[in-house]
XYZ file of C-alpha atoms in Angstrom:
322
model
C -74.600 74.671 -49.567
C -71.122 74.901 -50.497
C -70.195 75.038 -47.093
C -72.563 72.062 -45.894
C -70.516 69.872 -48.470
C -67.496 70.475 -47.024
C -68.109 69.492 -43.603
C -69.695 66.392 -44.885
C -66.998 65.593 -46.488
C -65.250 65.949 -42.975
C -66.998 63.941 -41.525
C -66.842 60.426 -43.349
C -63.310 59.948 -41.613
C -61.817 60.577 -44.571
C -57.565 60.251 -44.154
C -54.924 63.066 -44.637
C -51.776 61.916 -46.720
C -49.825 62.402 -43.126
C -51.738 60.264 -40.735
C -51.192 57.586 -43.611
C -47.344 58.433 -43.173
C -47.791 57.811 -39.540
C -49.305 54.051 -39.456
C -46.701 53.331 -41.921
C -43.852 54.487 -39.758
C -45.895 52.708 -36.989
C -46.758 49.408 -38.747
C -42.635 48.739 -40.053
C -40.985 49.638 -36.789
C -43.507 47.225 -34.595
C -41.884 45.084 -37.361
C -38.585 45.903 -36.647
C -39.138 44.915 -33.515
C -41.014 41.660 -33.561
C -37.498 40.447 -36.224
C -35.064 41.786 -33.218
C -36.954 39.385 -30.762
C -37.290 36.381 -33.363
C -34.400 33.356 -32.246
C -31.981 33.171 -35.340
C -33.332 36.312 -37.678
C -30.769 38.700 -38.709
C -31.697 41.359 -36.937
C -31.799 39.507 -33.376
C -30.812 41.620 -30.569
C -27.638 40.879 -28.700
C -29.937 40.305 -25.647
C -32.010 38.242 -27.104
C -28.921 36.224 -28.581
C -27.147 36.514 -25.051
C -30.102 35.592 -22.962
C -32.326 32.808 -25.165
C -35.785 33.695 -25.667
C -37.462 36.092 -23.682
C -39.283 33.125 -21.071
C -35.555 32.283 -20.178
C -35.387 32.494 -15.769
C -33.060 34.727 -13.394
C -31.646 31.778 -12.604
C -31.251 30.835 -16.128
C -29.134 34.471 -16.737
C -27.212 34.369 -14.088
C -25.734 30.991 -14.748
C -24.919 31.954 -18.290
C -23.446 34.818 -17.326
C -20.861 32.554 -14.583
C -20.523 30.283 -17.415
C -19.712 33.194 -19.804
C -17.118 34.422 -17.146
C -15.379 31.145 -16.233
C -14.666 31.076 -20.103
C -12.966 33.959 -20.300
C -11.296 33.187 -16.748
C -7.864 30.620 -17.254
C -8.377 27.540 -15.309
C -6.308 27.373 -11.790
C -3.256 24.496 -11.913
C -4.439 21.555 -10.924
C -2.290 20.224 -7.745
C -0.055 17.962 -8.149
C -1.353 14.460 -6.042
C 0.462 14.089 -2.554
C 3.564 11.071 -2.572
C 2.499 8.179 -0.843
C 3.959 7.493 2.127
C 7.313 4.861 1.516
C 7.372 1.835 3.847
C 10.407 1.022 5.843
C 12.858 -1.574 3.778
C 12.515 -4.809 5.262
C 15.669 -5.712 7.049
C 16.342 -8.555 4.236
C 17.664 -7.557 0.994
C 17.610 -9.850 -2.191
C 20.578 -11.544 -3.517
C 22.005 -14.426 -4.866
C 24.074 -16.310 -2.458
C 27.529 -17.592 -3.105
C 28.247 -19.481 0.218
C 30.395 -22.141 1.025
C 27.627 -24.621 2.006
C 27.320 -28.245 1.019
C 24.543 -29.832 -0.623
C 21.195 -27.932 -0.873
C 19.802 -24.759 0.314
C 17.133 -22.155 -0.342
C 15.422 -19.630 1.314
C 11.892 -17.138 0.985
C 10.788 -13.769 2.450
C 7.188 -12.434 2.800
C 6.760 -8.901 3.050
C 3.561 -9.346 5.482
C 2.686 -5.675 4.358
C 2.271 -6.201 0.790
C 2.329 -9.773 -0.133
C 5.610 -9.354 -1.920
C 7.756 -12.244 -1.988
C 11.502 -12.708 -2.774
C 14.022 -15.667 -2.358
C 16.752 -17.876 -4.398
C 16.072 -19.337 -7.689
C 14.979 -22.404 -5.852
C 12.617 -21.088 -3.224
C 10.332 -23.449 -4.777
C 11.356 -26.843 -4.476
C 10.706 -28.860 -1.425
C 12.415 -30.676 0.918
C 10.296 -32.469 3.826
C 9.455 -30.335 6.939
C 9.770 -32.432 10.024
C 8.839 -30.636 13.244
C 8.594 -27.330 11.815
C 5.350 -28.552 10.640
C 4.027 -28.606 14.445
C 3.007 -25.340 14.073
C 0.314 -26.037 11.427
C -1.081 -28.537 13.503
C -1.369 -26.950 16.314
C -3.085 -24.194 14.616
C -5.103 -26.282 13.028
C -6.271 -28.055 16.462
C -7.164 -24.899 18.301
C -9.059 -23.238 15.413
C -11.181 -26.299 14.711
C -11.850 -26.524 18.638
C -13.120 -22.744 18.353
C -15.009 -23.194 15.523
C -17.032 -26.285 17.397
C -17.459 -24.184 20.667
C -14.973 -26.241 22.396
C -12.622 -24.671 24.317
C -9.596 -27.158 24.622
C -8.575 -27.863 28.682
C -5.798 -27.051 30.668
C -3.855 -30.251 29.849
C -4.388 -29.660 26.451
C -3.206 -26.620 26.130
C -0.217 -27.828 27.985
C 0.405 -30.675 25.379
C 0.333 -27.811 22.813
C 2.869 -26.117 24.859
C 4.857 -28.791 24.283
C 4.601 -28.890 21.288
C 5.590 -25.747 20.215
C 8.193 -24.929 22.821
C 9.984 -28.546 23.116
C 8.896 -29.867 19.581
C 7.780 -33.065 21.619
C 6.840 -35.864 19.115
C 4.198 -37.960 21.103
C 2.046 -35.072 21.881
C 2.350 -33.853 17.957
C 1.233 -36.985 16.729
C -1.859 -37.149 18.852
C -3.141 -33.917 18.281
C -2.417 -35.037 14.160
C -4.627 -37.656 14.836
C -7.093 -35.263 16.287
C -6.795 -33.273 13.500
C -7.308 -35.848 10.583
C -4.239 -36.586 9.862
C -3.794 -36.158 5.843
C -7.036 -33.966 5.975
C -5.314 -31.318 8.323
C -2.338 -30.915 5.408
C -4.982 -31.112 2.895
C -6.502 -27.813 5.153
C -3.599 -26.242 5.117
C -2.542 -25.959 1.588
C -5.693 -24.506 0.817
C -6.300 -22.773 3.950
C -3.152 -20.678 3.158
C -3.141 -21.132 -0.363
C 0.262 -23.083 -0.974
C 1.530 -23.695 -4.528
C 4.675 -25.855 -4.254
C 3.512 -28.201 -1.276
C 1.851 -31.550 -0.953
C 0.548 -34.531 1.882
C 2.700 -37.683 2.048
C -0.489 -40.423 1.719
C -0.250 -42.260 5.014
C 3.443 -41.130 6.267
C 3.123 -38.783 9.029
C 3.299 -35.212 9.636
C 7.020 -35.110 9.439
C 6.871 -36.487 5.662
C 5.102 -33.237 4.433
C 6.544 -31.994 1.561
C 7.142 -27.629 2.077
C 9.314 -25.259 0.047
C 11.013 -22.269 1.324
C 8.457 -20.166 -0.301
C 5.230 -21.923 0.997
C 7.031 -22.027 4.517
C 6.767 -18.201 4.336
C 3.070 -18.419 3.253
C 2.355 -20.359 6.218
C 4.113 -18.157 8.722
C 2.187 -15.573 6.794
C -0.935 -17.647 7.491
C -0.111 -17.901 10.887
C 0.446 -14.096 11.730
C -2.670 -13.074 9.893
C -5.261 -15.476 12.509
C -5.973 -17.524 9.134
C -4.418 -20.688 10.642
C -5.463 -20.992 14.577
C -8.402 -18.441 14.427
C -8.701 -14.881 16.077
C -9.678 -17.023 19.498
C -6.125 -18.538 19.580
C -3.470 -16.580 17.256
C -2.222 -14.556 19.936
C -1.365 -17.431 22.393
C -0.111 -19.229 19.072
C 2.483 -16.696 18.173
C 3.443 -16.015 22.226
C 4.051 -19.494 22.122
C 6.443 -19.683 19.425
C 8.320 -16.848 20.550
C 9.543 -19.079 23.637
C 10.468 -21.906 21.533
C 13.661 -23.152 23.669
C 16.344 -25.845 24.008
C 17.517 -27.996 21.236
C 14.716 -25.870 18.834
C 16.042 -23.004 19.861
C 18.275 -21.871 16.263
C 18.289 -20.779 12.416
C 16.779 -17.375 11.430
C 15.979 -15.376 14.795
C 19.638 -15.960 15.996
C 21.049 -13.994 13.269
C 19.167 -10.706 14.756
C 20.562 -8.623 17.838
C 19.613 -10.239 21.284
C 17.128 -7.907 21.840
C 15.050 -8.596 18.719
C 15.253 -12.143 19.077
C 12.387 -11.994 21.501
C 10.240 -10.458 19.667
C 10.404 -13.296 15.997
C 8.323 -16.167 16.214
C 9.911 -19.470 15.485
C 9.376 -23.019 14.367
C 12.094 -25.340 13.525
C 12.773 -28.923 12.329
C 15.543 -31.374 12.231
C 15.554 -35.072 10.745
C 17.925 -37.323 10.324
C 16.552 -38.918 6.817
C 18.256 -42.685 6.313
C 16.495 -43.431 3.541
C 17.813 -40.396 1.690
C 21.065 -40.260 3.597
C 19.881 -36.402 4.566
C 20.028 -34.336 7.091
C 17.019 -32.244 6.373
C 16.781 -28.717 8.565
C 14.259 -26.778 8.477
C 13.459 -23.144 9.681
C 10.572 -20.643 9.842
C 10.294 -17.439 11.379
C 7.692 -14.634 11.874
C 9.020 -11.102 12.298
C 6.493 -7.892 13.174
C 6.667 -7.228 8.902
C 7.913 -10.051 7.438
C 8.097 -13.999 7.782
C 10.839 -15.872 6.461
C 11.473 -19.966 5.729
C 15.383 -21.058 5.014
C 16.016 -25.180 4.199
C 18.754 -26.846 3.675
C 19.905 -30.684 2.866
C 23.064 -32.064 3.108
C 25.093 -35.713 3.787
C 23.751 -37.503 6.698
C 26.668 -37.764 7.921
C 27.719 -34.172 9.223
C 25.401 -33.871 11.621
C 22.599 -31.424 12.948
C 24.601 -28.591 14.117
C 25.959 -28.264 10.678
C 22.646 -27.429 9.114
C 20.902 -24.964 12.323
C 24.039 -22.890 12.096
C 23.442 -22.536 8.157
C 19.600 -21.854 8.819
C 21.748 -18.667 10.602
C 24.170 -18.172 8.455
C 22.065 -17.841 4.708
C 19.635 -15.016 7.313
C 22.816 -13.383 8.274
C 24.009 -13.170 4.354
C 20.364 -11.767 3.534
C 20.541 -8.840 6.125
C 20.638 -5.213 5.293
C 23.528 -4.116 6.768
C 22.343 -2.484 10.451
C 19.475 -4.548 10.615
């Protein structure tokens, strides 16, 4: 009976002290474990702290692992930014000019390449423009007959050969009228946005009041296609290039004989009695530049007196080997 106890007591499972010892050891290491995968306990596993939680991606790894490395790594110098390119001096330098010239004079450059203008202290007072104002109208006429579809004819194109080359008055004043008079100087002070300028009401083209500084601006305006239109600019500026005879003088002469060919030109010369002026006028378009000189003195001395300053005040401006 004895013995029949004993396996009954066997057999109701009952536990040794060291299978409790076992669980135990079991039970606090899964423990362990589940704290060394827990974000933020204590006892959080460097991979777990290295890698995020245990869903994180490959893609996830690897990129923390570059991102790890390029801390570590010193960043490379950046390079220094490449020098932009100088332009070419323009073959005017600025100065104030001490020259033995009576009564008025000023004078303007326009760097055509930047926008940059210099000139005397005066650049911006006006004097009136006579026949150097021909170009405008001109300009004016041939864009206006492009932008109507109008292409002008052969004799018109003539009489604006005239114009330009032999500064011929009767033909001017009928393309002015073809133009709109006042309302064609009105066009061009906007048109080529002119600051120191203004229309004579009701006294002509030749009466238009231009500084030194908005002559440049119009040359300017000329060059860029503003003034007679992509359709005509070319023929414009060819045109002015063979100005000739008595309008033939001022700015372009200073220049080498060979360059002269190559400047666009538009002069004028009045005889004012009212003022008891000479008034002289010149403007000049160069491949990077354009460039307006005036000057006023006593009626009395005559024309040649002024066209050979127009030259003189360029030559005093130029660099020397321009």
């Amino acid at each position: 009976m004895a013995g029949n106890r004993r396996a009954g007591r066997r057999g109701t499972g009952e536990t040794s002290p060291l299978r409790l010892i076992a669980v135990a050891v079991i039970l606090i290491g899964l423990v362990l474990v589940s704290l060394r995968l827990l974000p933020g306990s204590p006892f959080e596993s460097s991979a777990a702290a290295q890698w995020g939680d245990s869903e994180a991606t490959t893609s996830d790894r690897q990129t923390g692992a570059a991102t790890d490395r390029s801390a570590r790594q010193p960043s490379p110098p950046s390079p220094s930014p490449s020098p932009s390119p100088s332009l070419a001096p323009l073959p005017f330098q600025a100065k104030d000019l001490k020259l033995d010239i009576q009564g008025w004079y000023s004078w303007s450059v326009l760097d055509r390449r930047t926008g940059k203008i210099i000139g005397s202290k005066n650049m911006g007072e006006t004097s009136t423009t006579a026949s150097m104002i021909k170009s405008w109208i001109v300009a004016d006429y041939l864009r206006r007959s492009a932008d109507a579809g109008r292409t002008p004819s052969d004799a018109k194109l003539a009489d604006a050969t005239r114009i330009i080359r032999d500064s011929d008055n009767t033909r001017a004043e009928q393309f002015y009228n073809d133009v709109g008079r006042d309302a064609s100087i009105k066009r061009l002070l906007s048109m080529c946005k002119l600051t120191d300028s203004s229309v004579a009401p009701d006294k002509g083209w030749s009466r238009t009041a231009l500084s030194p500084r908005d002559t440049a601006r119009l040359g300017n305006c000329i060059a860029t296609g503003t003034a007679a239109g992509p359709k005509w600019t070319k023929w414009l500026l060819n045109e002015m290039k063979l100005v000739r005879g008595a309008g033939d003088f001022g700015i372009r002469k200073a220049f080498p004989a060979a360059e002269q060919k190559n400047i666009a030109i538009k002069n004028g010369w009045i005889d004012r009695t009212r003022e008891q002026e000479m008034h002289i006028n010149c403007l000049a378009i160069g491949d990077t530049w354009t460039m307006g000189v005036m000057v006023k003195y006593p009626i009395g001395m005559g024309y040649d007196y002024g066209m050979k300053n127009c030259e003189k005040i360029t030559e005093a401006l130029l660099r020397p080997g321009a």
